[in-house]
Coordinates of C-alpha atoms and ligand atoms in Angstrom, one line a residue:
M65 CA 0.2 0.1 -0.1
R66 CA 2.7 2.0 1.2
A67 CA 4.7 1.6 -1.9
A68 CA 1.6 2.0 -4.1
G69 CA 1.2 5.1 -2.5
A70 CA 4.6 6.5 -3.1
I71 CA 4.3 5.7 -6.7
A72 CA 1.1 7.1 -7.2
S73 CA 2.7 10.1 -5.7
L74 CA 5.7 10.5 -7.8
I75 CA 3.9 10.1 -10.8
L76 CA 1.4 13.0 -9.8
V77 CA 4.5 15.2 -8.9
A78 CA 5.8 14.3 -12.5
V79 CA 2.7 14.6 -14.1
T80 CA 1.3 18.2 -12.5
G81 CA 5.3 19.4 -12.2
L82 CA 4.3 19.8 -8.2
V83 CA 7.7 20.4 -6.4
G84 CA 9.4 17.5 -4.7
P85 CA 8.6 13.7 -3.5
P86 CA 6.0 14.1 -0.9
A87 CA 8.2 13.1 2.0
Q88 CA 10.3 16.0 1.9
A89 CA 7.1 18.3 0.4
A90 CA 5.3 18.0 3.7
A91 CA 4.9 21.2 5.3
P92 CA 6.3 21.4 8.7
P93 CA 4.6 20.8 12.1
G94 CA 4.2 24.0 14.2
K95 CA 1.4 26.3 15.2
P96 CA -1.3 26.8 13.1
P97 CA -0.9 29.6 10.8
V98 CA -2.2 33.5 11.9
K99 CA -5.3 34.6 9.9
R100 CA -6.2 38.0 9.7
P101 CA -10.1 38.7 9.0
V102 CA -9.7 42.0 7.5
A103 CA -7.6 43.2 4.4
E104 CA -7.8 46.0 2.1
G105 CA -6.8 46.9 -1.5
Y106 CA -5.9 46.7 -4.9
G107 CA -6.2 44.2 -7.5
G108 CA -8.5 41.3 -6.1
A109 CA -9.4 40.2 -3.0
V110 CA -10.5 37.1 -1.3
A111 CA -12.5 36.0 2.4
T112 CA -12.5 32.4 3.2
V113 CA -12.6 30.9 6.8
D114 CA -9.0 29.5 6.1
L115 CA -5.6 30.7 5.2
D116 CA -4.6 28.0 3.0
A117 CA -7.8 28.4 0.8
S118 CA -7.3 32.4 0.9
R119 CA -4.0 31.7 -0.2
A120 CA -5.1 29.5 -3.2
A121 CA -7.4 32.2 -4.5
L122 CA -4.7 34.9 -4.5
E123 CA -2.2 32.5 -6.2
I124 CA -4.8 32.1 -9.0
L125 CA -5.8 36.0 -9.3
K126 CA -1.8 36.7 -9.0
R127 CA -1.4 34.7 -11.7
G128 CA -4.1 36.3 -14.0
G129 CA -6.9 33.6 -12.9
N130 CA -10.4 35.7 -12.6
A131 CA -13.0 35.8 -10.0
M132 CA -14.6 32.2 -11.2
D133 CA -11.2 30.2 -11.2
A134 CA -10.1 31.6 -8.0
A135 CA -13.4 31.1 -6.4
I136 CA -13.3 27.4 -7.7
A137 CA -9.0 27.3 -6.4
A138 CA -10.4 28.4 -2.9
A139 CA -13.1 25.7 -2.9
A140 CA -11.0 23.0 -4.1
T141 CA -8.7 23.8 -1.3
L142 CA -11.5 24.2 1.3
G143 CA -12.2 20.7 0.4
V144 CA -8.6 19.9 1.8
T145 CA -8.3 21.8 5.1
E146 CA -12.4 22.0 5.6
P147 CA -13.2 18.5 4.3
Y148 CA -16.0 18.1 7.1
S149 CA -17.8 21.4 5.4
A150 CA -16.5 21.4 1.6
G151 CA -15.9 18.5 -1.2
I152 CA -16.5 17.2 -4.5
A153 CA -18.8 14.7 -3.0
G154 CA -21.3 17.6 -2.1
G155 CA -23.0 20.7 -3.6
G156 CA -23.5 24.4 -3.3
F157 CA -24.8 27.5 -5.1
L158 CA -22.6 30.4 -6.5
L159 CA -23.3 34.1 -7.5
Y160 CA -21.4 35.8 -10.0
Y161 CA -21.3 39.1 -10.8
D162 CA -19.8 39.6 -14.6
A163 CA -18.0 42.9 -14.8
R164 CA -18.4 43.1 -18.6
T165 CA -22.5 42.1 -18.9
R166 CA -22.9 44.0 -15.5
Q167 CA -25.0 41.0 -14.6
V168 CA -25.4 38.8 -11.7
T169 CA -26.1 35.5 -12.6
T170 CA -26.4 32.0 -10.6
I171 CA -25.4 28.1 -10.9
D172 CA -27.1 25.8 -8.9
G173 CA -25.0 22.8 -7.8
R174 CA -27.3 21.5 -5.7
E175 CA -27.3 17.3 -4.8
T176 CA -30.5 15.9 -6.3
A177 CA -32.1 12.8 -4.8
P178 CA -32.0 9.8 -6.8
R179 CA -34.4 8.6 -9.0
A180 CA -35.6 5.7 -6.7
M181 CA -36.3 8.2 -4.1
T182 CA -40.0 8.6 -3.4
S183 CA -42.1 11.1 -1.2
T184 CA -42.1 8.9 1.4
A185 CA -38.4 7.7 1.6
L186 CA -37.7 9.1 4.7
E187 CA -40.9 8.8 6.5
G188 CA -40.3 7.4 9.9
I189 CA -36.7 7.2 9.8
P190 CA -34.9 8.8 12.9
F191 CA -33.3 11.8 11.7
D192 CA -30.0 10.8 13.9
E193 CA -29.9 7.4 11.5
A194 CA -30.7 9.4 8.3
V195 CA -27.3 11.5 9.1
T196 CA -25.3 8.7 8.8
S197 CA -26.1 7.0 6.0
G198 CA -25.9 5.9 2.3
L199 CA -29.8 6.8 2.3
S200 CA -29.3 10.3 2.6
V201 CA -26.5 10.9 0.5
G202 CA -27.4 13.2 -2.8
V203 CA -26.0 13.4 -6.4
P204 CA -23.0 15.6 -5.9
G205 CA -23.3 18.8 -7.9
T206 CA -20.0 20.6 -6.8
V207 CA -17.7 19.1 -10.1
A208 CA -21.0 19.8 -12.2
L209 CA -20.8 23.8 -10.5
W210 CA -17.0 24.1 -11.4
D211 CA -17.6 22.7 -14.5
A212 CA -20.3 25.0 -15.6
G213 CA -18.6 28.0 -14.1
L214 CA -15.2 27.9 -15.6
R215 CA -17.2 27.3 -19.0
K216 CA -19.2 30.1 -18.8
H217 CA -16.9 32.7 -16.8
G218 CA -13.7 31.1 -16.3
T219 CA -10.1 31.6 -17.8
L220 CA -8.2 28.7 -16.4
P221 CA -8.6 25.0 -17.1
L222 CA -9.6 23.0 -14.3
R223 CA -6.2 21.5 -13.9
E224 CA -4.9 25.3 -13.2
V225 CA -7.5 25.7 -10.6
L226 CA -6.9 22.7 -9.2
R227 CA -3.1 22.8 -8.7
P228 CA -2.9 24.9 -5.1
A229 CA -5.5 22.3 -3.5
I230 CA -3.4 19.0 -5.1
V231 CA -0.4 20.8 -3.3
T232 CA -2.0 21.4 -0.2
A233 CA -3.6 17.5 -0.2
E234 CA -0.1 16.4 -0.9
R235 CA 2.3 18.6 1.4
G236 CA -0.6 18.3 4.0
F237 CA -1.4 21.6 6.6
V238 CA -1.1 22.5 10.1
V239 CA -4.3 21.5 12.1
D240 CA -5.9 23.9 14.0
Q241 CA -8.7 23.7 16.7
T242 CA -11.3 23.5 14.8
F243 CA -10.2 21.1 12.7
H244 CA -9.1 19.1 15.4
D245 CA -12.9 19.8 17.4
Q246 CA -14.6 18.9 14.4
T247 CA -12.9 15.5 14.1
R248 CA -13.4 14.9 17.7
Q249 CA -17.4 15.4 17.8
N250 CA -17.6 13.1 15.0
A251 CA -15.1 10.4 16.3
D252 CA -17.9 8.2 17.3
R253 CA -19.1 7.9 13.9
F254 CA -16.0 8.2 11.6
K255 CA -14.8 5.1 13.6
D256 CA -17.8 3.2 12.5
F257 CA -16.2 3.3 8.9
T258 CA -12.8 1.7 8.0
S259 CA -12.2 4.2 5.3
T260 CA -13.0 7.1 7.6
A261 CA -11.5 6.3 10.4
A262 CA -8.1 5.4 8.6
L263 CA -8.3 8.9 6.9
F264 CA -9.4 11.0 10.0
L265 CA -8.7 8.8 13.1
P266 CA -4.6 7.9 12.1
G267 CA -4.0 5.5 15.4
G268 CA -7.5 5.8 16.3
E269 CA -7.2 9.6 17.5
P270 CA -8.3 12.6 16.2
P271 CA -5.1 14.5 14.5
R272 CA -3.3 16.8 17.2
V273 CA -3.3 20.4 16.8
G274 CA 0.0 21.4 15.4
S275 CA 0.6 18.1 13.6
I276 CA 0.6 17.9 10.0
F277 CA -2.6 16.3 8.1
R278 CA -1.9 15.1 4.5
N279 CA -4.5 13.8 2.1
P280 CA -2.4 12.0 -0.5
D281 CA -5.4 9.9 -1.6
L282 CA -7.8 13.5 -2.3
A283 CA -4.2 14.8 -4.0
R284 CA -4.7 11.8 -6.6
T285 CA -8.4 12.3 -6.8
Y286 CA -8.2 15.5 -7.8
W287 CA -5.6 15.3 -10.2
E288 CA -7.1 12.6 -11.9
L289 CA -10.1 14.7 -12.1
A290 CA -8.5 17.5 -13.9
R291 CA -7.0 14.8 -16.1
R292 CA -10.2 12.8 -17.1
G293 CA -12.6 15.3 -16.7
P294 CA -15.8 15.9 -15.2
G295 CA -16.9 12.6 -16.9
W296 CA -15.0 10.4 -14.4
L297 CA -17.2 11.0 -11.4
Y298 CA -20.5 11.8 -13.6
G299 CA -20.6 8.4 -15.0
G300 CA -17.2 6.9 -15.2
E301 CA -14.9 5.2 -12.9
L302 CA -15.2 7.8 -9.7
G303 CA -18.8 7.7 -10.2
R304 CA -19.1 3.7 -10.0
E305 CA -17.1 3.6 -6.5
I306 CA -19.1 6.6 -5.1
V307 CA -22.5 4.5 -6.2
A308 CA -20.5 1.6 -4.7
T309 CA -19.6 3.4 -1.5
V310 CA -23.3 4.8 -1.1
K311 CA -25.0 1.0 -1.7
R312 CA -22.6 -0.8 0.4
P313 CA -20.9 1.9 3.5
P314 CA -17.8 0.3 4.3
V315 CA -19.2 -0.5 7.9
A316 CA -16.1 -1.5 10.2
P317 CA -16.2 -4.9 12.0
G318 CA -18.3 -4.9 15.1
A319 CA -19.7 -1.5 14.8
T320 CA -23.3 -1.9 16.1
R321 CA -24.7 1.1 14.0
V322 CA -27.8 0.8 11.7
V323 CA -26.2 2.1 8.5
R324 CA -29.0 2.5 5.7
P325 CA -27.8 1.5 2.3
G326 CA -28.6 4.6 -0.3
L327 CA -30.5 4.4 -3.5
M328 CA -28.2 6.2 -5.9
E329 CA -27.5 4.4 -9.4
L330 CA -24.5 5.5 -11.9
S331 CA -27.5 6.6 -14.0
D332 CA -28.4 9.3 -11.1
L333 CA -24.8 10.4 -11.7
R334 CA -25.0 10.9 -15.7
S335 CA -28.4 12.8 -15.6
Y336 CA -27.2 15.4 -12.9
R337 CA -26.9 18.8 -14.4
A338 CA -25.2 22.0 -12.6
I339 CA -28.3 24.5 -13.5
E340 CA -28.0 28.0 -14.4
R341 CA -30.6 30.0 -13.0
P342 CA -31.9 33.8 -12.6
P343 CA -30.7 35.4 -9.2
T344 CA -33.7 36.6 -7.0
K345 CA -33.7 40.3 -6.8
V346 CA -35.1 43.1 -4.5
T347 CA -34.3 46.9 -4.2
Y348 CA -33.6 48.0 -1.0
R349 CA -32.7 51.6 0.3
G350 CA -31.6 52.3 -3.1
F351 CA -29.3 49.1 -3.7
E352 CA -29.8 46.1 -5.8
V353 CA -29.9 42.9 -3.6
Y354 CA -29.4 39.6 -5.7
G355 CA -29.5 36.3 -4.0
M356 CA -30.0 32.9 -4.9
A357 CA -33.6 31.2 -6.0
P358 CA -35.3 28.5 -5.2
P359 CA -34.4 25.2 -4.5
S360 CA -32.4 27.3 -2.0
S361 CA -34.8 29.8 0.3
G362 CA -32.0 32.1 0.9
G363 CA -32.7 34.7 -1.7
A364 CA -36.3 33.8 -1.3
A365 CA -36.6 34.8 2.6
V366 CA -33.5 37.3 2.8
G367 CA -35.7 39.4 -0.2
E368 CA -38.7 39.0 1.9
A369 CA -37.7 40.2 4.9
L370 CA -35.9 42.9 3.5
S371 CA -39.2 44.3 1.6
I372 CA -40.7 44.1 4.6
L373 CA -38.2 46.4 6.5
E374 CA -38.6 48.7 4.0
A375 CA -42.0 49.0 4.1
L376 CA -41.5 49.9 8.0
P377 CA -41.2 53.4 9.1
R378 CA -38.3 52.7 11.6
V379 CA -36.0 49.4 11.6
G380 CA -34.5 48.7 14.8
L381 CA -33.4 44.8 16.1
H382 CA -37.3 44.4 17.0
E383 CA -38.4 44.8 13.5
Y384 CA -35.0 43.1 12.1
L385 CA -36.4 39.8 14.5
E386 CA -40.4 40.3 13.0
A387 CA -39.6 40.4 9.8
S388 CA -37.4 37.2 9.6
R389 CA -40.7 35.6 11.3
L390 CA -42.6 36.2 8.9
A391 CA -40.4 35.3 6.3
F392 CA -39.5 32.0 7.8
A393 CA -43.7 31.2 7.7
D394 CA -43.5 31.6 4.1
R395 CA -40.1 30.1 3.6
N396 CA -41.5 27.0 5.6
A397 CA -44.7 27.1 3.0
Y398 CA -43.8 27.8 -0.1
V399 CA -40.2 26.8 -0.9
G400 CA -39.2 23.8 -2.6
D401 CA -37.4 22.7 -5.8
P402 CA -39.1 24.9 -8.6
A403 CA -38.9 21.7 -11.1
Y404 CA -41.4 19.8 -8.6
V405 CA -43.3 22.4 -6.9
R406 CA -44.8 25.9 -8.0
V407 CA -42.8 28.3 -5.8
P408 CA -44.9 32.0 -5.6
L409 CA -41.7 33.6 -5.8
D410 CA -42.6 37.0 -7.6
G411 CA -45.5 37.0 -5.0
L412 CA -42.6 36.5 -2.2
L413 CA -40.9 39.1 -3.4
S414 CA -43.1 41.7 -4.6
D415 CA -43.6 45.3 -2.5
V416 CA -47.2 45.1 -2.4
Y417 CA -47.1 41.5 -0.6
A418 CA -44.5 43.0 1.8
K419 CA -46.5 46.1 2.8
E420 CA -49.2 43.6 3.8
R421 CA -46.8 41.2 5.8
A422 CA -45.3 44.5 7.5
C423 CA -48.8 45.4 8.7
L424 CA -48.4 42.5 11.1
I425 CA -45.5 44.0 12.6
G426 CA -46.7 46.3 15.7
P427 CA -44.6 47.7 18.6
V428 CA -44.4 44.3 20.2
A429 CA -43.7 40.6 19.3
M430 CA -46.4 38.9 17.5
P431 CA -47.7 36.0 18.6
H432 CA -46.3 32.6 18.1
P433 CA -46.3 31.2 15.3
A434 CA -46.4 33.3 12.6
A435 CA -48.7 32.3 9.9
P436 CA -47.7 31.9 6.2
G437 CA -49.6 34.4 4.2
S438 CA -51.0 34.4 0.7
P439 CA -48.1 36.3 -1.3
E440 CA -50.0 35.8 -4.6
G441 CA -53.0 37.9 -3.0
P442 CA -56.0 38.7 -2.9
H443 CA -54.1 41.5 -0.9
A444 CA -56.5 42.5 1.9
G445 CA -54.5 45.4 3.2
C446 CA -53.8 44.8 6.9
P447 CA -54.7 41.5 8.2
S448 CA -54.9 40.8 11.8
P449 CA -51.9 38.4 13.3
A450 CA -53.0 34.9 13.1
R451 CA -51.6 32.2 14.2
S452 CA -51.1 28.6 12.5
P453 CA -50.0 25.6 13.9
A454 CA -48.9 24.0 10.6
A455 CA -46.1 26.9 10.7
G456 CA -44.9 26.5 13.8
G457 CA -42.2 23.5 14.8
K458 CA -40.1 23.5 11.7
G459 CA -36.4 24.5 11.8
E460 CA -36.0 23.0 15.1
R461 CA -33.5 20.4 14.4
P462 CA -29.6 21.6 15.1
E463 CA -28.2 24.1 13.1
G464 CA -24.7 23.8 13.3
P465 CA -22.0 25.7 11.5
E466 CA -21.2 23.2 8.9
T467 CA -20.7 24.2 5.3
T468 CA -18.3 27.2 4.1
H469 CA -18.9 30.3 2.2
L470 CA -16.2 32.1 0.5
V471 CA -15.8 35.8 -1.5
V472 CA -13.8 36.5 -4.2
A473 CA -13.1 39.4 -6.5
D474 CA -10.5 40.3 -9.6
R475 CA -9.2 43.1 -11.0
W476 CA -11.5 43.4 -13.9
G477 CA -14.2 44.1 -11.0
N478 CA -16.0 40.5 -11.3
V479 CA -17.6 39.0 -8.2
A480 CA -17.9 35.7 -7.0
A481 CA -20.1 34.7 -3.6
Y482 CA -20.0 30.8 -3.1
T483 CA -21.4 28.9 -0.3
L484 CA -20.4 25.1 -0.7
T485 CA -21.5 22.5 1.7
I486 CA -21.7 18.4 2.6
E487 CA -24.5 18.7 4.6
Q488 CA -23.7 18.2 8.2
T489 CA -20.1 18.3 9.8
G490 CA -18.3 15.5 8.5
G491 CA -21.2 14.7 5.7
S492 CA -22.7 11.3 6.2
G493 CA -19.3 10.4 7.9
I494 CA -18.8 7.9 5.1
V495 CA -15.3 8.1 3.0
V496 CA -15.0 6.4 -0.4
P497 CA -12.2 4.4 -0.2
G498 CA -9.2 5.4 -1.6
R499 CA -10.3 8.6 -2.5
G500 CA -9.9 10.8 0.3
I501 CA -13.4 12.5 0.1
L502 CA -16.7 12.3 2.6
L503 CA -19.8 12.0 1.2
N504 CA -22.7 14.4 1.6
N505 CA -25.8 14.0 3.8
E506 CA -27.8 16.5 2.0
L507 CA -30.7 14.4 2.0
T508 CA -31.7 15.0 5.2
D509 CA -32.4 18.8 4.0
F510 CA -35.9 17.2 2.8
T511 CA -39.0 17.2 5.2
F512 CA -39.1 13.5 6.2
G513 CA -43.1 13.5 6.7
P514 CA -45.1 12.1 6.7
A515 CA -46.3 16.2 5.7
P516 CA -49.0 16.1 3.1
G517 CA -48.8 19.7 0.6
D518 CA -45.1 20.3 2.2
P519 CA -43.1 21.6 -0.8
N520 CA -40.1 19.9 0.5
L521 CA -41.1 16.2 0.7
P522 CA -38.3 14.4 -1.4
G523 CA -39.0 13.0 -4.8
P524 CA -37.1 11.4 -7.7
G525 CA -34.3 13.8 -9.0
K526 CA -35.3 16.3 -6.7
R527 CA -33.2 18.7 -4.9
P528 CA -34.1 19.4 -1.4
R529 CA -34.5 22.9 0.0
S530 CA -31.6 24.9 0.7
S531 CA -31.1 28.1 3.0
M532 CA -27.8 29.1 1.7
A533 CA -27.5 32.7 0.5
P534 CA -24.9 34.1 -1.3
T535 CA -25.6 37.4 -2.1
I536 CA -24.3 40.0 -4.1
V537 CA -25.2 43.8 -3.5
L538 CA -25.2 46.5 -6.2
K539 CA -25.6 50.2 -6.9
N540 CA -26.4 51.5 -10.2
G541 CA -25.2 48.2 -11.5
R542 CA -22.2 48.2 -9.9
P543 CA -20.9 45.8 -6.7
V544 CA -21.2 47.4 -3.5
L545 CA -21.5 44.1 -1.4
A546 CA -20.9 40.2 -1.2
V547 CA -21.8 38.3 1.5
G548 CA -22.7 34.9 2.9
S549 CA -22.4 32.5 5.7
P550 CA -22.6 28.5 6.8
G551 CA -24.8 27.4 9.5
G552 CA -27.9 25.7 8.2
A553 CA -31.4 27.8 8.7
T554 CA -29.5 30.4 10.2
I555 CA -27.5 31.2 7.2
I556 CA -30.8 33.6 6.1
T557 CA -30.7 35.4 9.6
T558 CA -26.9 35.6 9.3
V559 CA -26.7 37.2 5.9
L560 CA -30.2 39.4 6.6
Q561 CA -28.5 40.6 9.7
I562 CA -25.3 41.8 8.3
L563 CA -27.0 43.6 5.6
V564 CA -29.2 45.4 8.6
N565 CA -26.3 46.1 10.6
R566 CA -24.5 47.4 7.4
I567 CA -27.2 49.0 5.4
D568 CA -29.5 50.6 8.3
F569 CA -27.4 50.9 11.2
G570 CA -24.2 52.0 9.4
M571 CA -21.3 49.7 11.0
P572 CA -18.5 49.2 8.8
L573 CA -18.5 45.4 7.2
P574 CA -15.9 44.4 9.9
E575 CA -17.9 45.5 12.6
A576 CA -21.4 44.1 10.9
I577 CA -20.1 40.7 10.8
A578 CA -18.2 40.4 14.1
A579 CA -21.6 41.5 15.6
P580 CA -23.6 39.2 17.9
R581 CA -26.1 37.4 16.0
A582 CA -29.7 36.5 16.7
S583 CA -31.8 33.9 14.8
Q584 CA -35.6 34.1 14.5
R585 CA -36.8 31.5 12.3
N586 CA -40.6 31.5 13.3
L587 CA -39.8 29.7 16.5
A588 CA -41.4 30.9 20.2
A589 CA -37.9 31.8 21.5
T590 CA -35.3 33.6 19.2
Q591 CA -32.0 31.5 19.3
A592 CA -29.3 33.9 20.1
E593 CA -25.7 34.3 21.0
P594 CA -25.3 35.0 24.7
E595 CA -23.6 38.4 23.9
F596 CA -26.5 39.3 22.1
I597 CA -28.9 38.4 24.8
E598 CA -26.6 40.3 27.5
R599 CA -26.5 43.7 24.9
Y600 CA -30.2 43.5 23.8
G601 CA -32.1 40.9 25.8
A602 CA -33.5 43.2 28.1
E603 CA -35.2 45.8 25.9
L604 CA -36.3 43.6 23.4
S605 CA -37.8 41.0 26.1
A606 CA -39.7 44.0 26.9
L607 CA -41.5 44.1 23.5
G608 CA -42.4 40.6 24.3
H609 CA -39.1 38.4 22.6
E610 CA -38.1 35.2 24.3
F611 CA -34.3 34.5 24.0
T612 CA -32.6 31.2 24.3
V613 CA -28.7 30.7 23.5
F614 CA -28.2 29.4 20.2
P615 CA -27.6 25.1 21.1
G616 CA -25.2 24.7 18.0
P617 CA -22.8 23.4 17.6
P618 CA -20.8 25.1 18.8
A619 CA -23.3 26.5 21.5
G620 CA -23.9 29.8 21.4
E621 CA -22.1 30.7 17.9
I622 CA -23.9 31.5 15.0
G623 CA -22.6 31.2 11.3
A624 CA -19.2 31.7 9.7
A625 CA -19.6 34.8 7.4
T626 CA -17.1 36.3 4.8
G627 CA -18.0 39.5 2.9
L628 CA -16.7 41.9 0.3
E629 CA -17.0 45.6 0.5
F630 CA -16.5 47.8 -2.9
L631 CA -15.2 51.1 -1.7
G632 CA -14.8 52.6 -5.0
G633 CA -12.0 53.5 -7.2
G634 CA -10.8 49.6 -7.2
R635 CA -10.4 49.4 -3.3
V636 CA -11.7 46.7 -1.6
Q637 CA -11.9 45.6 2.2
A638 CA -12.3 41.8 2.4
V639 CA -13.3 40.6 5.8
A640 CA -13.7 37.4 7.7
E641 CA -15.0 36.4 11.0
P642 CA -12.4 37.6 13.9
S643 CA -13.4 34.5 16.1
R644 CA -16.5 32.4 15.1
R645 CA -15.1 29.3 13.8
G646 CA -11.7 29.9 14.6
G647 CA -11.6 33.0 12.9
G648 CA -11.3 33.7 9.1
S649 CA -8.9 35.0 6.2
A650 CA -9.0 38.0 4.2
L651 CA -6.2 38.5 1.7
V652 CA -5.8 41.0 -1.3
V653 CA -3.5 41.0 -3.9
T654 CA -2.1 44.6 -3.4
P655 CA -2.5 45.8 0.1
A656 CA -3.3 49.5 0.3
P657 CA -1.6 51.7 3.0
R658 CA -3.9 52.3 6.5
R659 CA -6.1 54.5 6.0
Ligands
LIG947 N1 -27.5 21.8 4.1 C1 -27.7 23.0 4.2 C2 -28.4 24.0 3.6 O1 -28.6 23.8 2.3 C3 -26.6 23.8 4.6 C4 -25.6 22.9 5.7 C5 -25.7 24.0 6.6 O2 -25.0 25.4 6.7 O3 -26.0 23.6 7.6 O4 -29.3 25.2 3.9

């Protein structure tokens, strides 16, 4: 095994021209590198949760690649350094501002259900059992998204944009506290799969902080992908291996866990397509806010909440929570995969509907739960607040900081905002043997049922509803902001809160991102970070709001955002989290002197 691995690595080095044989090329162990959450300058900018990923994007930008090339380079590197959140066996959504056409487009690389998955396929299955199973593995969309993105907007071939990720996988990276903690949280299920334990629990333990973590299998997988193209996954040998793993997960001898097999066939991979979709759009205080359309509920819910806020005479935290509550009532009732259900998107984002919804917001918190409205009318002016049992109880499942969001701008003014995921931290927990990649468990985003009429029940080929909300804000057709975050359904509230912090409360972007968060998703009690409750709990409780500390994991921490602000004259500020999820990394091509 070792000899075969070494030979394959040498071939890899020879073919890609990567420096040195792997043993000498390994990164030196030591302290995890210092990440800076804010950078300002010219010529291109990036913010991700991870220094290696930000550096990968910067390298591509410096070599003349554009924002699309660099975004994919960063995403591929996150597949190495953030393998529990991102990877080619997952999916995601990308927004792209093309500076030449001044248009925002989106690519939907969401996973699909296999054709054999019916509306009742998840009924009665305990959620925890579905989480670690072949059954919840969706047909991966990430590689199709990269392929579509590079074809439409990129300037470099896939092998060039994968190169930094291949180097990082081969040489290794320094394990930080976040990687260590996430491995430890997953150890119980990782040990139940031979392939996963071998990769992520070397010697039976999570890798130590400061040690070097290498993933030569992944380096070879990327290299083969670059050489053979997306067809290697969508119908070829890698696809066959994925299907085999989904159908017969490599359960460790002696493991007692019930591991349900999946329904995926090679034909499901063959028929997978990334979809270019028009973005959602609302205008808010003179800005044009573009988001991700269904099957993500990100653009619909952020857009509806903003429109409601604009219809109000004043906007404070009370209004933010109430608008979010109303938008979630509608999101839960109406949003699903538009190829399977009719989503009243225009209605949800219309001003007339926003005015009607805004009428429900009074000086005190409205009764829980908020009922969905009638986005397509008839519009009856100001209805009285109503309760609907059907509207409550959803979104109560844990919403961790899984997933990852990145933003990139290039010297020409193109902008990419890209959220990608394998669903839960660690996805299904199942590594494809010999390939170094974790399979997603995205199909747990479906409503399990029974829930007659729910727009998000599973279906053959259907995409589960997402909350991912990559967002680009323009003014007069020019980029002003780009933001996004991980965090399941809290993604929507995090993005909304950052926009309100920046646009309404006038916070500079680093402050808007760092500020303590609260997430009201039509829940009885608003989930919040402890600092939010300390600062604003008393004044908001006096208005009838209830709070509970966000359960996590990790408890008390919501999201891990990244963003860009375009300051004019080509100057860009790149911003990541100062401390959530260990802090992120912002870099620019040419740093500006401090102002
Ligand atoms: N699966 C989630 C979604 O699409 C993203 C993963 C997460 O951040 O929880 O909304």
